[in-house]
PDB file of C-alpha atoms and ligand atoms in Angstrom:
ATOM      1  CA  MET A   1     158.703 226.920  10.440  1.00  0.00           C
ATOM      2  CA  ALA A   2     158.083 223.796   8.369  1.00  0.00           C
ATOM      3  CA  ASN A   3     154.766 221.944   8.517  1.00  0.00           C
ATOM      4  CA  LEU A   4     154.945 219.610  11.513  1.00  0.00           C
ATOM      5  CA  GLY A   5     152.403 217.087  10.276  1.00  0.00           C
ATOM      6  CA  ASN A   6     154.991 214.443   9.446  1.00  0.00           C
ATOM      7  CA  ILE A   7     157.405 212.264  11.375  1.00  0.00           C
ATOM      8  CA  LYS A   8     160.615 213.902  10.089  1.00  0.00           C
ATOM      9  CA  ASN A   9     159.813 217.486  11.095  1.00  0.00           C
ATOM     10  CA  THR A  10     158.224 216.397  14.373  1.00  0.00           C
ATOM     11  CA  LEU A  11     161.320 214.407  15.375  1.00  0.00           C
ATOM     12  CA  GLN A  12     163.519 217.356  14.419  1.00  0.00           C
ATOM     13  CA  VAL A  13     161.614 219.669  16.792  1.00  0.00           C
ATOM     14  CA  LEU A  14     161.528 217.098  19.612  1.00  0.00           C
ATOM     15  CA  ASP A  15     165.238 216.558  19.175  1.00  0.00           C
ATOM     16  CA  LYS A  16     166.092 220.261  19.067  1.00  0.00           C
ATOM     17  CA  TYR A  17     164.436 220.769  22.465  1.00  0.00           C
ATOM     18  CA  GLY A  18     165.360 217.378  23.995  1.00  0.00           C
ATOM     19  CA  PHE A  19     161.652 216.829  24.680  1.00  0.00           C
ATOM     20  CA  SER A  20     160.561 213.624  26.458  1.00  0.00           C
ATOM     21  CA  PHE A  21     156.946 212.485  26.237  1.00  0.00           C
ATOM     22  CA  GLN A  22     154.968 212.452  29.454  1.00  0.00           C
ATOM     23  CA  LYS A  23     152.563 209.540  29.605  1.00  0.00           C
ATOM     24  CA  LYS A  24     150.636 211.152  32.465  1.00  0.00           C
ATOM     25  CA  PHE A  25     149.573 213.970  30.087  1.00  0.00           C
ATOM     26  CA  GLY A  26     148.322 211.602  27.368  1.00  0.00           C
ATOM     27  CA  GLN A  27     150.898 212.864  24.872  1.00  0.00           C
ATOM     28  CA  ASN A  28     150.462 211.268  21.442  1.00  0.00           C
ATOM     29  CA  PHE A  29     151.336 213.765  18.733  1.00  0.00           C
ATOM     30  CA  LEU A  30     149.779 213.650  15.267  1.00  0.00           C
ATOM     31  CA  ILE A  31     152.182 213.064  12.388  1.00  0.00           C
ATOM     32  CA  ASP A  32     149.729 212.619   9.518  1.00  0.00           C
ATOM     33  CA  ALA A  33     148.908 215.680   7.382  1.00  0.00           C
ATOM     34  CA  HIS A  34     145.871 213.953   5.864  1.00  0.00           C
ATOM     35  CA  VAL A  35     144.277 213.427   9.306  1.00  0.00           C
ATOM     36  CA  LEU A  36     145.096 216.998  10.350  1.00  0.00           C
ATOM     37  CA  GLU A  37     143.364 218.343   7.215  1.00  0.00           C
ATOM     38  CA  LYS A  38     140.348 216.146   7.949  1.00  0.00           C
ATOM     39  CA  ILE A  39     139.991 217.508  11.491  1.00  0.00           C
ATOM     40  CA  VAL A  40     140.226 221.176  10.526  1.00  0.00           C
ATOM     41  CA  ASP A  41     137.962 220.622   7.492  1.00  0.00           C
ATOM     42  CA  ALA A  42     135.354 218.954   9.740  1.00  0.00           C
ATOM     43  CA  ALA A  43     135.523 221.909  12.140  1.00  0.00           C
ATOM     44  CA  GLU A  44     134.627 224.267   9.223  1.00  0.00           C
ATOM     45  CA  ILE A  45     136.872 227.017  10.561  1.00  0.00           C
ATOM     46  CA  THR A  46     136.691 230.451   8.966  1.00  0.00           C
ATOM     47  CA  LYS A  47     138.359 233.784   9.694  1.00  0.00           C
ATOM     48  CA  ASP A  48     135.221 234.708  11.686  1.00  0.00           C
ATOM     49  CA  ASP A  49     135.930 231.954  14.206  1.00  0.00           C
ATOM     50  CA  CYS A  50     137.575 232.068  17.577  1.00  0.00           C
ATOM     51  CA  VAL A  51     138.969 228.606  18.268  1.00  0.00           C
ATOM     52  CA  LEU A  52     139.950 226.993  21.544  1.00  0.00           C
ATOM     53  CA  GLU A  53     142.494 224.230  21.060  1.00  0.00           C
ATOM     54  CA  ILE A  54     142.955 221.908  24.024  1.00  0.00           C
ATOM     55  CA  GLY A  55     146.453 220.423  24.267  1.00  0.00           C
ATOM     56  CA  PRO A  56     148.407 221.856  21.306  1.00  0.00           C
ATOM     57  CA  GLY A  57     151.469 219.658  22.000  1.00  0.00           C
ATOM     58  CA  ILE A  58     154.254 221.033  19.777  1.00  0.00           C
ATOM     59  CA  GLY A  59     151.730 223.090  17.780  1.00  0.00           C
ATOM     60  CA  THR A  60     151.133 220.730  14.853  1.00  0.00           C
ATOM     61  CA  MET A  61     147.361 221.259  14.542  1.00  0.00           C
ATOM     62  CA  THR A  62     147.673 224.789  15.909  1.00  0.00           C
ATOM     63  CA  GLN A  63     149.508 225.805  12.728  1.00  0.00           C
ATOM     64  CA  TYR A  64     146.581 224.564  10.611  1.00  0.00           C
ATOM     65  CA  LEU A  65     144.115 226.366  12.901  1.00  0.00           C
ATOM     66  CA  CYS A  66     146.060 229.648  12.746  1.00  0.00           C
ATOM     67  CA  GLU A  67     145.977 229.512   8.937  1.00  0.00           C
ATOM     68  CA  ARG A  68     142.174 229.331   8.900  1.00  0.00           C
ATOM     69  CA  ALA A  69     140.800 230.937  12.072  1.00  0.00           C
ATOM     70  CA  GLY A  70     140.468 234.550  13.130  1.00  0.00           C
ATOM     71  CA  TRP A  71     141.901 233.818  16.540  1.00  0.00           C
ATOM     72  CA  VAL A  72     143.232 230.712  18.327  1.00  0.00           C
ATOM     73  CA  PHE A  73     143.632 230.055  22.065  1.00  0.00           C
ATOM     74  CA  ALA A  74     145.805 227.026  22.714  1.00  0.00           C
ATOM     75  CA  VAL A  75     145.715 225.663  26.275  1.00  0.00           C
ATOM     76  CA  GLU A  76     148.630 223.406  27.174  1.00  0.00           C
ATOM     77  CA  ILE A  77     149.316 221.946  30.640  1.00  0.00           C
ATOM     78  CA  ASP A  78     152.930 220.879  30.045  1.00  0.00           C
ATOM     79  CA  LYS A  79     155.299 223.785  30.708  1.00  0.00           C
ATOM     80  CA  ASN A  80     158.072 222.014  28.777  1.00  0.00           C
ATOM     81  CA  LEU A  81     156.057 222.528  25.585  1.00  0.00           C
ATOM     82  CA  ILE A  82     155.708 226.291  25.975  1.00  0.00           C
ATOM     83  CA  PRO A  83     159.155 227.290  24.565  1.00  0.00           C
ATOM     84  CA  ILE A  84     158.597 224.845  21.700  1.00  0.00           C
ATOM     85  CA  LEU A  85     155.199 226.406  20.912  1.00  0.00           C
ATOM     86  CA  GLU A  86     156.758 229.886  20.953  1.00  0.00           C
ATOM     87  CA  ASP A  87     159.110 228.655  18.259  1.00  0.00           C
ATOM     88  CA  THR A  88     156.719 226.597  16.099  1.00  0.00           C
ATOM     89  CA  LEU A  89     154.002 229.285  16.178  1.00  0.00           C
ATOM     90  CA  SER A  90     156.306 232.312  15.847  1.00  0.00           C
ATOM     91  CA  GLU A  91     154.989 233.116  12.355  1.00  0.00           C
ATOM     92  CA  TYR A  92     151.423 233.633  13.590  1.00  0.00           C
ATOM     93  CA  ASP A  93     150.075 236.722  15.288  1.00  0.00           C
ATOM     94  CA  ASN A  94     146.561 235.321  15.810  1.00  0.00           C
ATOM     95  CA  VAL A  95     147.388 232.805  18.536  1.00  0.00           C
ATOM     96  CA  LYS A  96     147.740 232.942  22.292  1.00  0.00           C
ATOM     97  CA  VAL A  97     149.235 230.000  24.172  1.00  0.00           C
ATOM     98  CA  ILE A  98     147.940 229.558  27.712  1.00  0.00           C
ATOM     99  CA  ASN A  99     149.977 227.351  30.056  1.00  0.00           C
ATOM    100  CA  GLU A 100     147.130 225.952  32.150  1.00  0.00           C
ATOM    101  CA  ASP A 101     145.160 222.823  33.014  1.00  0.00           C
ATOM    102  CA  VAL A 102     142.061 223.118  30.804  1.00  0.00           C
ATOM    103  CA  LEU A 103     139.930 221.663  33.602  1.00  0.00           C
ATOM    104  CA  LYS A 104     140.839 224.691  35.742  1.00  0.00           C
ATOM    105  CA  LEU A 105     140.518 227.309  33.013  1.00  0.00           C
ATOM    106  CA  ASP A 106     137.533 229.672  33.116  1.00  0.00           C
ATOM    107  CA  ILE A 107     136.459 229.156  29.490  1.00  0.00           C
ATOM    108  CA  GLN A 108     133.316 231.229  29.964  1.00  0.00           C
ATOM    109  CA  LYS A 109     135.494 234.203  30.963  1.00  0.00           C
ATOM    110  CA  LEU A 110     137.755 233.594  27.978  1.00  0.00           C
ATOM    111  CA  ALA A 111     134.776 233.567  25.569  1.00  0.00           C
ATOM    112  CA  ASP A 112     133.319 236.685  27.231  1.00  0.00           C
ATOM    113  CA  GLU A 113     136.524 238.699  27.276  1.00  0.00           C
ATOM    114  CA  GLU A 114     138.115 237.570  24.053  1.00  0.00           C
ATOM    115  CA  ASN A 115     135.134 236.830  21.809  1.00  0.00           C
ATOM    116  CA  GLY A 116     132.512 239.252  23.130  1.00  0.00           C
ATOM    117  CA  GLY A 117     130.463 236.331  24.543  1.00  0.00           C
ATOM    118  CA  LYS A 118     129.933 234.932  21.021  1.00  0.00           C
ATOM    119  CA  PRO A 119     130.094 231.134  20.562  1.00  0.00           C
ATOM    120  CA  ILE A 120     133.524 229.608  20.078  1.00  0.00           C
ATOM    121  CA  LYS A 121     134.652 226.426  18.346  1.00  0.00           C
ATOM    122  CA  VAL A 122     136.678 223.822  20.191  1.00  0.00           C
ATOM    123  CA  VAL A 123     139.137 221.715  18.225  1.00  0.00           C
ATOM    124  CA  ALA A 124     141.410 219.160  19.866  1.00  0.00           C
ATOM    125  CA  ASN A 125     143.340 215.969  19.715  1.00  0.00           C
ATOM    126  CA  LEU A 126     142.384 215.294  23.309  1.00  0.00           C
ATOM    127  CA  PRO A 127     144.432 213.664  26.038  1.00  0.00           C
ATOM    128  CA  TYR A 128     142.419 210.425  26.351  1.00  0.00           C
ATOM    129  CA  TYR A 129     142.788 210.109  30.141  1.00  0.00           C
ATOM    130  CA  ILE A 130     140.435 213.046  30.719  1.00  0.00           C
ATOM    131  CA  THR A 131     138.142 213.003  27.676  1.00  0.00           C
ATOM    132  CA  THR A 132     134.876 212.717  29.622  1.00  0.00           C
ATOM    133  CA  PRO A 133     135.527 215.463  32.210  1.00  0.00           C
ATOM    134  CA  ILE A 134     136.713 217.830  29.457  1.00  0.00           C
ATOM    135  CA  VAL A 135     133.716 217.183  27.186  1.00  0.00           C
ATOM    136  CA  MET A 136     131.134 217.232  29.986  1.00  0.00           C
ATOM    137  CA  GLY A 137     132.716 220.360  31.472  1.00  0.00           C
ATOM    138  CA  LEU A 138     132.391 222.097  28.099  1.00  0.00           C
ATOM    139  CA  LEU A 139     128.814 220.935  27.442  1.00  0.00           C
ATOM    140  CA  GLU A 140     127.422 221.468  30.937  1.00  0.00           C
ATOM    141  CA  GLY A 141     129.451 224.552  31.757  1.00  0.00           C
ATOM    142  CA  GLY A 142     127.159 226.922  29.875  1.00  0.00           C
ATOM    143  CA  VAL A 143     130.041 228.169  27.687  1.00  0.00           C
ATOM    144  CA  PRO A 144     128.706 229.462  24.358  1.00  0.00           C
ATOM    145  CA  LEU A 145     129.903 226.839  21.861  1.00  0.00           C
ATOM    146  CA  LYS A 146     129.284 226.307  18.157  1.00  0.00           C
ATOM    147  CA  SER A 147     130.915 222.919  17.942  1.00  0.00           C
ATOM    148  CA  ILE A 148     133.528 220.588  19.377  1.00  0.00           C
ATOM    149  CA  THR A 149     135.617 218.683  16.828  1.00  0.00           C
ATOM    150  CA  MET A 150     137.962 216.263  18.485  1.00  0.00           C
ATOM    151  CA  MET A 151     140.070 213.157  18.244  1.00  0.00           C
ATOM    152  CA  ILE A 152     139.178 210.723  21.003  1.00  0.00           C
ATOM    153  CA  GLN A 153     139.429 207.024  21.770  1.00  0.00           C
ATOM    154  CA  LYS A 154     137.249 205.099  19.279  1.00  0.00           C
ATOM    155  CA  GLU A 155     135.201 203.346  21.991  1.00  0.00           C
ATOM    156  CA  VAL A 156     134.346 206.681  23.621  1.00  0.00           C
ATOM    157  CA  ALA A 157     133.260 208.162  20.271  1.00  0.00           C
ATOM    158  CA  ASP A 158     131.033 205.098  19.752  1.00  0.00           C
ATOM    159  CA  ARG A 159     129.441 205.634  23.174  1.00  0.00           C
ATOM    160  CA  MET A 160     128.731 209.280  22.382  1.00  0.00           C
ATOM    161  CA  GLN A 161     126.698 208.611  19.253  1.00  0.00           C
ATOM    162  CA  VAL A 162     124.723 205.386  19.858  1.00  0.00           C
ATOM    163  CA  GLY A 163     121.027 205.095  20.641  1.00  0.00           C
ATOM    164  CA  PRO A 164     119.029 202.870  23.040  1.00  0.00           C
ATOM    165  CA  GLY A 165     119.296 199.099  23.148  1.00  0.00           C
ATOM    166  CA  THR A 166     123.029 198.817  22.497  1.00  0.00           C
ATOM    167  CA  LYS A 167     125.757 197.927  24.959  1.00  0.00           C
ATOM    168  CA  ASP A 168     127.566 201.226  24.386  1.00  0.00           C
ATOM    169  CA  TYR A 169     124.481 203.323  25.208  1.00  0.00           C
ATOM    170  CA  GLY A 170     124.693 205.067  28.559  1.00  0.00           C
ATOM    171  CA  ALA A 171     124.858 208.285  30.542  1.00  0.00           C
ATOM    172  CA  LEU A 172     127.559 209.727  28.236  1.00  0.00           C
ATOM    173  CA  SER A 173     125.446 209.076  25.093  1.00  0.00           C
ATOM    174  CA  LEU A 174     122.440 210.813  26.633  1.00  0.00           C
ATOM    175  CA  ALA A 175     124.399 213.787  27.938  1.00  0.00           C
ATOM    176  CA  VAL A 176     126.215 214.354  24.640  1.00  0.00           C
ATOM    177  CA  GLN A 177     122.976 213.998  22.651  1.00  0.00           C
ATOM    178  CA  TYR A 178     121.093 216.392  24.937  1.00  0.00           C
ATOM    179  CA  TYR A 179     123.593 219.159  24.274  1.00  0.00           C
ATOM    180  CA  SER A 180     124.735 218.369  20.723  1.00  0.00           C
ATOM    181  CA  LYS A 181     124.347 216.403  17.530  1.00  0.00           C
ATOM    182  CA  PRO A 182     127.317 214.015  17.270  1.00  0.00           C
ATOM    183  CA  SER A 183     128.751 212.719  13.999  1.00  0.00           C
ATOM    184  CA  VAL A 184     131.826 210.546  13.593  1.00  0.00           C
ATOM    185  CA  ILE A 185     134.065 211.931  10.856  1.00  0.00           C
ATOM    186  CA  CYS A 186     136.681 209.183  10.500  1.00  0.00           C
ATOM    187  CA  GLN A 187     138.677 206.494  12.266  1.00  0.00           C
ATOM    188  CA  VAL A 188     142.388 207.015  12.837  1.00  0.00           C
ATOM    189  CA  SER A 189     144.965 204.254  13.287  1.00  0.00           C
ATOM    190  CA  PRO A 190     147.714 204.350  15.960  1.00  0.00           C
ATOM    191  CA  GLU A 191     150.264 204.679  13.113  1.00  0.00           C
ATOM    192  CA  CYS A 192     149.263 208.339  12.695  1.00  0.00           C
ATOM    193  CA  PHE A 193     150.753 209.315  16.086  1.00  0.00           C
ATOM    194  CA  ILE A 194     154.059 209.423  17.851  1.00  0.00           C
ATOM    195  CA  PRO A 195     154.236 207.593  20.207  1.00  0.00           C
ATOM    196  CA  LYS A 196     151.523 205.182  19.009  1.00  0.00           C
ATOM    197  CA  PRO A 197     148.562 205.000  21.402  1.00  0.00           C
ATOM    198  CA  GLY A 198     147.473 201.536  22.569  1.00  0.00           C
ATOM    199  CA  VAL A 199     143.920 202.136  21.271  1.00  0.00           C
ATOM    200  CA  GLY A 200     142.185 203.112  18.038  1.00  0.00           C
ATOM    201  CA  SER A 201     140.933 206.677  17.637  1.00  0.00           C
ATOM    202  CA  SER A 202     138.026 208.483  15.994  1.00  0.00           C
ATOM    203  CA  VAL A 203     137.444 212.069  15.008  1.00  0.00           C
ATOM    204  CA  ILE A 204     133.994 213.155  16.152  1.00  0.00           C
ATOM    205  CA  ARG A 205     132.191 216.455  15.705  1.00  0.00           C
ATOM    206  CA  LEU A 206     129.576 217.640  18.202  1.00  0.00           C
ATOM    207  CA  GLU A 207     127.346 220.353  16.731  1.00  0.00           C
ATOM    208  CA  CYS A 208     126.115 222.181  19.827  1.00  0.00           C
ATOM    209  CA  TYR A 209     122.405 223.017  20.101  1.00  0.00           C
ATOM    210  CA  ASP A 210     121.138 226.491  20.966  1.00  0.00           C
ATOM    211  CA  VAL A 211     118.106 224.760  22.470  1.00  0.00           C
ATOM    212  CA  PRO A 212     118.166 221.079  23.549  1.00  0.00           C
ATOM    213  CA  PRO A 213     116.177 218.696  21.312  1.00  0.00           C
ATOM    214  CA  VAL A 214     113.880 217.619  24.189  1.00  0.00           C
ATOM    215  CA  GLU A 215     111.986 219.688  26.728  1.00  0.00           C
ATOM    216  CA  VAL A 216     112.369 218.829  30.393  1.00  0.00           C
ATOM    217  CA  ARG A 217     111.435 220.874  33.448  1.00  0.00           C
ATOM    218  CA  ASP A 218     114.731 220.347  35.263  1.00  0.00           C
ATOM    219  CA  ASP A 219     117.578 218.784  33.334  1.00  0.00           C
ATOM    220  CA  LYS A 220     119.671 218.315  36.497  1.00  0.00           C
ATOM    221  CA  ASN A 221     116.988 215.991  37.874  1.00  0.00           C
ATOM    222  CA  MET A 222     116.826 214.154  34.552  1.00  0.00           C
ATOM    223  CA  PHE A 223     120.576 213.535  34.667  1.00  0.00           C
ATOM    224  CA  LYS A 224     120.307 212.276  38.266  1.00  0.00           C
ATOM    225  CA  LEU A 225     117.800 209.698  37.010  1.00  0.00           C
ATOM    226  CA  ILE A 226     120.007 208.806  34.062  1.00  0.00           C
ATOM    227  CA  ARG A 227     123.051 208.323  36.294  1.00  0.00           C
ATOM    228  CA  ALA A 228     121.047 206.148  38.721  1.00  0.00           C
ATOM    229  CA  ALA A 229     119.690 204.089  35.795  1.00  0.00           C
ATOM    230  CA  PHE A 230     123.123 203.358  34.325  1.00  0.00           C
ATOM    231  CA  ASN A 231     124.999 202.941  37.617  1.00  0.00           C
ATOM    232  CA  GLN A 232     123.085 199.655  37.856  1.00  0.00           C
ATOM    233  CA  ARG A 233     122.356 199.050  34.201  1.00  0.00           C
ATOM    234  CA  ARG A 234     121.616 195.316  34.552  1.00  0.00           C
ATOM    235  CA  LYS A 235     118.775 196.077  36.973  1.00  0.00           C
ATOM    236  CA  THR A 236     115.259 197.141  36.036  1.00  0.00           C
ATOM    237  CA  LEU A 237     114.759 200.887  36.027  1.00  0.00           C
ATOM    238  CA  THR A 238     112.452 200.707  39.072  1.00  0.00           C
ATOM    239  CA  ASN A 239     115.158 198.910  41.078  1.00  0.00           C
ATOM    240  CA  ALA A 240     118.019 201.084  39.846  1.00  0.00           C
ATOM    241  CA  ILE A 241     116.169 204.328  40.547  1.00  0.00           C
ATOM    242  CA  SER A 242     114.751 203.300  43.931  1.00  0.00           C
ATOM    243  CA  ASN A 243     118.292 202.222  44.989  1.00  0.00           C
ATOM    244  CA  GLY A 244     119.759 205.441  43.579  1.00  0.00           C
ATOM    245  CA  GLY A 245     119.488 207.610  46.704  1.00  0.00           C
ATOM    246  CA  LEU A 246     117.027 209.996  45.041  1.00  0.00           C
ATOM    247  CA  GLY A 247     114.204 209.480  47.581  1.00  0.00           C
ATOM    248  CA  ILE A 248     112.053 207.773  44.924  1.00  0.00           C
ATOM    249  CA  SER A 249     110.338 204.486  45.857  1.00  0.00           C
ATOM    250  CA  ARG A 250     109.802 201.441  43.638  1.00  0.00           C
ATOM    251  CA  GLU A 251     106.066 202.157  43.645  1.00  0.00           C
ATOM    252  CA  GLN A 252     106.504 205.790  42.549  1.00  0.00           C
ATOM    253  CA  CYS A 253     108.787 204.721  39.742  1.00  0.00           C
ATOM    254  CA  ALA A 254     106.475 201.888  38.643  1.00  0.00           C
ATOM    255  CA  GLU A 255     103.503 204.272  38.599  1.00  0.00           C
ATOM    256  CA  ALA A 256     105.412 206.883  36.574  1.00  0.00           C
ATOM    257  CA  LEU A 257     106.401 204.225  34.016  1.00  0.00           C
ATOM    258  CA  ARG A 258     102.753 203.039  33.788  1.00  0.00           C
ATOM    259  CA  ASN A 259     101.621 206.626  33.217  1.00  0.00           C
ATOM    260  CA  LEU A 260     104.059 206.862  30.305  1.00  0.00           C
ATOM    261  CA  GLY A 261     102.830 203.558  28.855  1.00  0.00           C
ATOM    262  CA  LEU A 262     106.143 201.827  29.616  1.00  0.00           C
ATOM    263  CA  SER A 263     106.689 198.405  31.173  1.00  0.00           C
ATOM    264  CA  GLU A 264     107.516 198.321  34.900  1.00  0.00           C
ATOM    265  CA  THR A 265     110.288 195.835  34.137  1.00  0.00           C
ATOM    266  CA  ILE A 266     112.003 197.966  31.498  1.00  0.00           C
ATOM    267  CA  ARG A 267     115.737 198.714  31.858  1.00  0.00           C
ATOM    268  CA  GLY A 268     117.246 202.166  31.521  1.00  0.00           C
ATOM    269  CA  GLU A 269     119.204 201.124  28.443  1.00  0.00           C
ATOM    270  CA  ALA A 270     115.893 200.831  26.517  1.00  0.00           C
ATOM    271  CA  LEU A 271     114.755 204.425  27.131  1.00  0.00           C
ATOM    272  CA  THR A 272     115.254 207.251  24.675  1.00  0.00           C
ATOM    273  CA  LEU A 273     116.271 210.758  25.734  1.00  0.00           C
ATOM    274  CA  GLU A 274     112.634 211.876  25.244  1.00  0.00           C
ATOM    275  CA  GLN A 275     111.443 209.080  27.562  1.00  0.00           C
ATOM    276  CA  PHE A 276     113.980 209.992  30.261  1.00  0.00           C
ATOM    277  CA  ALA A 277     112.787 213.601  30.011  1.00  0.00           C
ATOM    278  CA  ALA A 278     109.147 212.520  30.357  1.00  0.00           C
ATOM    279  CA  LEU A 279     109.989 210.204  33.292  1.00  0.00           C
ATOM    280  CA  SER A 280     111.847 213.001  35.026  1.00  0.00           C
ATOM    281  CA  ASP A 281     108.840 215.327  34.631  1.00  0.00           C
ATOM    282  CA  GLU A 282     106.569 212.567  36.049  1.00  0.00           C
ATOM    283  CA  LEU A 283     108.788 211.797  39.042  1.00  0.00           C
ATOM    284  CA  PHE A 284     109.800 215.361  39.984  1.00  0.00           C
ATOM    285  CA  LYS A 285     106.387 217.037  39.702  1.00  0.00           C
TER     286      LYS A 285
HETATM  287  N1  SAM B   1     147.523 218.615  19.601  1.00  0.00           N
HETATM  288  C1  SAM B   1     148.754 217.840  19.608  1.00  0.00           C
HETATM  289  C2  SAM B   1     148.786 216.939  18.404  1.00  0.00           C
HETATM  290  O1  SAM B   1     147.704 216.668  17.845  1.00  0.00           O
HETATM  291  O2  SAM B   1     149.860 216.481  18.026  1.00  0.00           O
HETATM  292  C3  SAM B   1     148.920 217.054  20.913  1.00  0.00           C
HETATM  293  C4  SAM B   1     147.799 216.127  21.300  1.00  0.00           C
HETATM  294  S1  SAM B   1     148.147 215.083  22.689  1.00  0.00           S
HETATM  295  C5  SAM B   1     147.035 213.749  22.382  1.00  0.00           C
HETATM  296  C6  SAM B   1     147.328 215.873  24.056  1.00  0.00           C
HETATM  297  C7  SAM B   1     147.940 217.167  24.518  1.00  0.00           C
HETATM  298  O3  SAM B   1     147.165 217.658  25.634  1.00  0.00           O
HETATM  299  C8  SAM B   1     149.361 217.071  25.055  1.00  0.00           C
HETATM  300  O4  SAM B   1     150.130 218.113  24.515  1.00  0.00           O
HETATM  301  C9  SAM B   1     149.222 217.203  26.576  1.00  0.00           C
HETATM  302  O5  SAM B   1     150.373 217.738  27.201  1.00  0.00           O
HETATM  303  C10 SAM B   1     148.016 218.122  26.661  1.00  0.00           C
HETATM  304  N2  SAM B   1     147.259 218.019  27.941  1.00  0.00           N
HETATM  305  C11 SAM B   1     147.101 216.932  28.740  1.00  0.00           C
HETATM  306  N3  SAM B   1     146.320 217.210  29.794  1.00  0.00           N
HETATM  307  C12 SAM B   1     145.961 218.515  29.671  1.00  0.00           C
HETATM  308  C13 SAM B   1     145.164 219.396  30.467  1.00  0.00           C
HETATM  309  N4  SAM B   1     144.576 218.984  31.595  1.00  0.00           N
HETATM  310  N5  SAM B   1     145.023 220.686  30.065  1.00  0.00           N
HETATM  311  C14 SAM B   1     145.629 221.122  28.911  1.00  0.00           C
HETATM  312  N6  SAM B   1     146.391 220.330  28.122  1.00  0.00           N
HETATM  313  C15 SAM B   1     146.553 219.042  28.487  1.00  0.00           C
END
């Protein structure tokens, strides 16, 4: 099977199978070999790696992954793509296509059964409509992961990697940075896809931590605080948290901030991850 990372071969396959794109599945297929190389290079795949690809489409990036990885699991929700994948991946004996919604897949079980519980690498050109649930599910789900290298909407990639004091900083930034070290690899224009998405894209790599970079007694409580803080991000932290349904009063919050040497009128968007961890330990003693 010819390399699919170009418009001509992609159209040939789509035509052969009479495939119609489904908008509801966020189907924008990559047709740029240079971008495909960049993604798999950034993922640093070797024959020792077991890779989970989310949304293989017609198998364009899957072919690159099969060339480099020991084993590839490709999870695709659209049943119309399964016969196409059987064809485009027929040369490879190190791939298994799973016709499933990735949000329903037991990835922990997959890693346990198929990779002896060792960390896996995730590589994907993600469907943009469910980027956050997929990424948070992977990070919070306790699945052993080495890294996640993915194409996502540019604005979402920006939110994942920024620090305090910027408009993009929020609950997603803090969650991603608690579990991983993000780095943006490159920006990708809509011209590199068929059909062209209505937004710009970025490739981002999340290097997953074995141990989070900050210590906190109960990270679930910390994330409750973070969510409350950013649900009302224009309010002061004391107001946002006391209105957040956590059973914490304005006075308790103000006292905790004083104990940490922070202003009582500070907003959540000014706090670092370390400061949220310290505040959580103060408030949930
Ligand atoms: N990897 C291909 C490429 O780069 O050309 C396709 C990427 S396309 C942006 C996203 C793919 O994810 C589509 O094939 C779509 O059908 C699939 N998809 C969408 N929602 C999914 C879900 N919940 N679980 C698994 N796959 C999904």
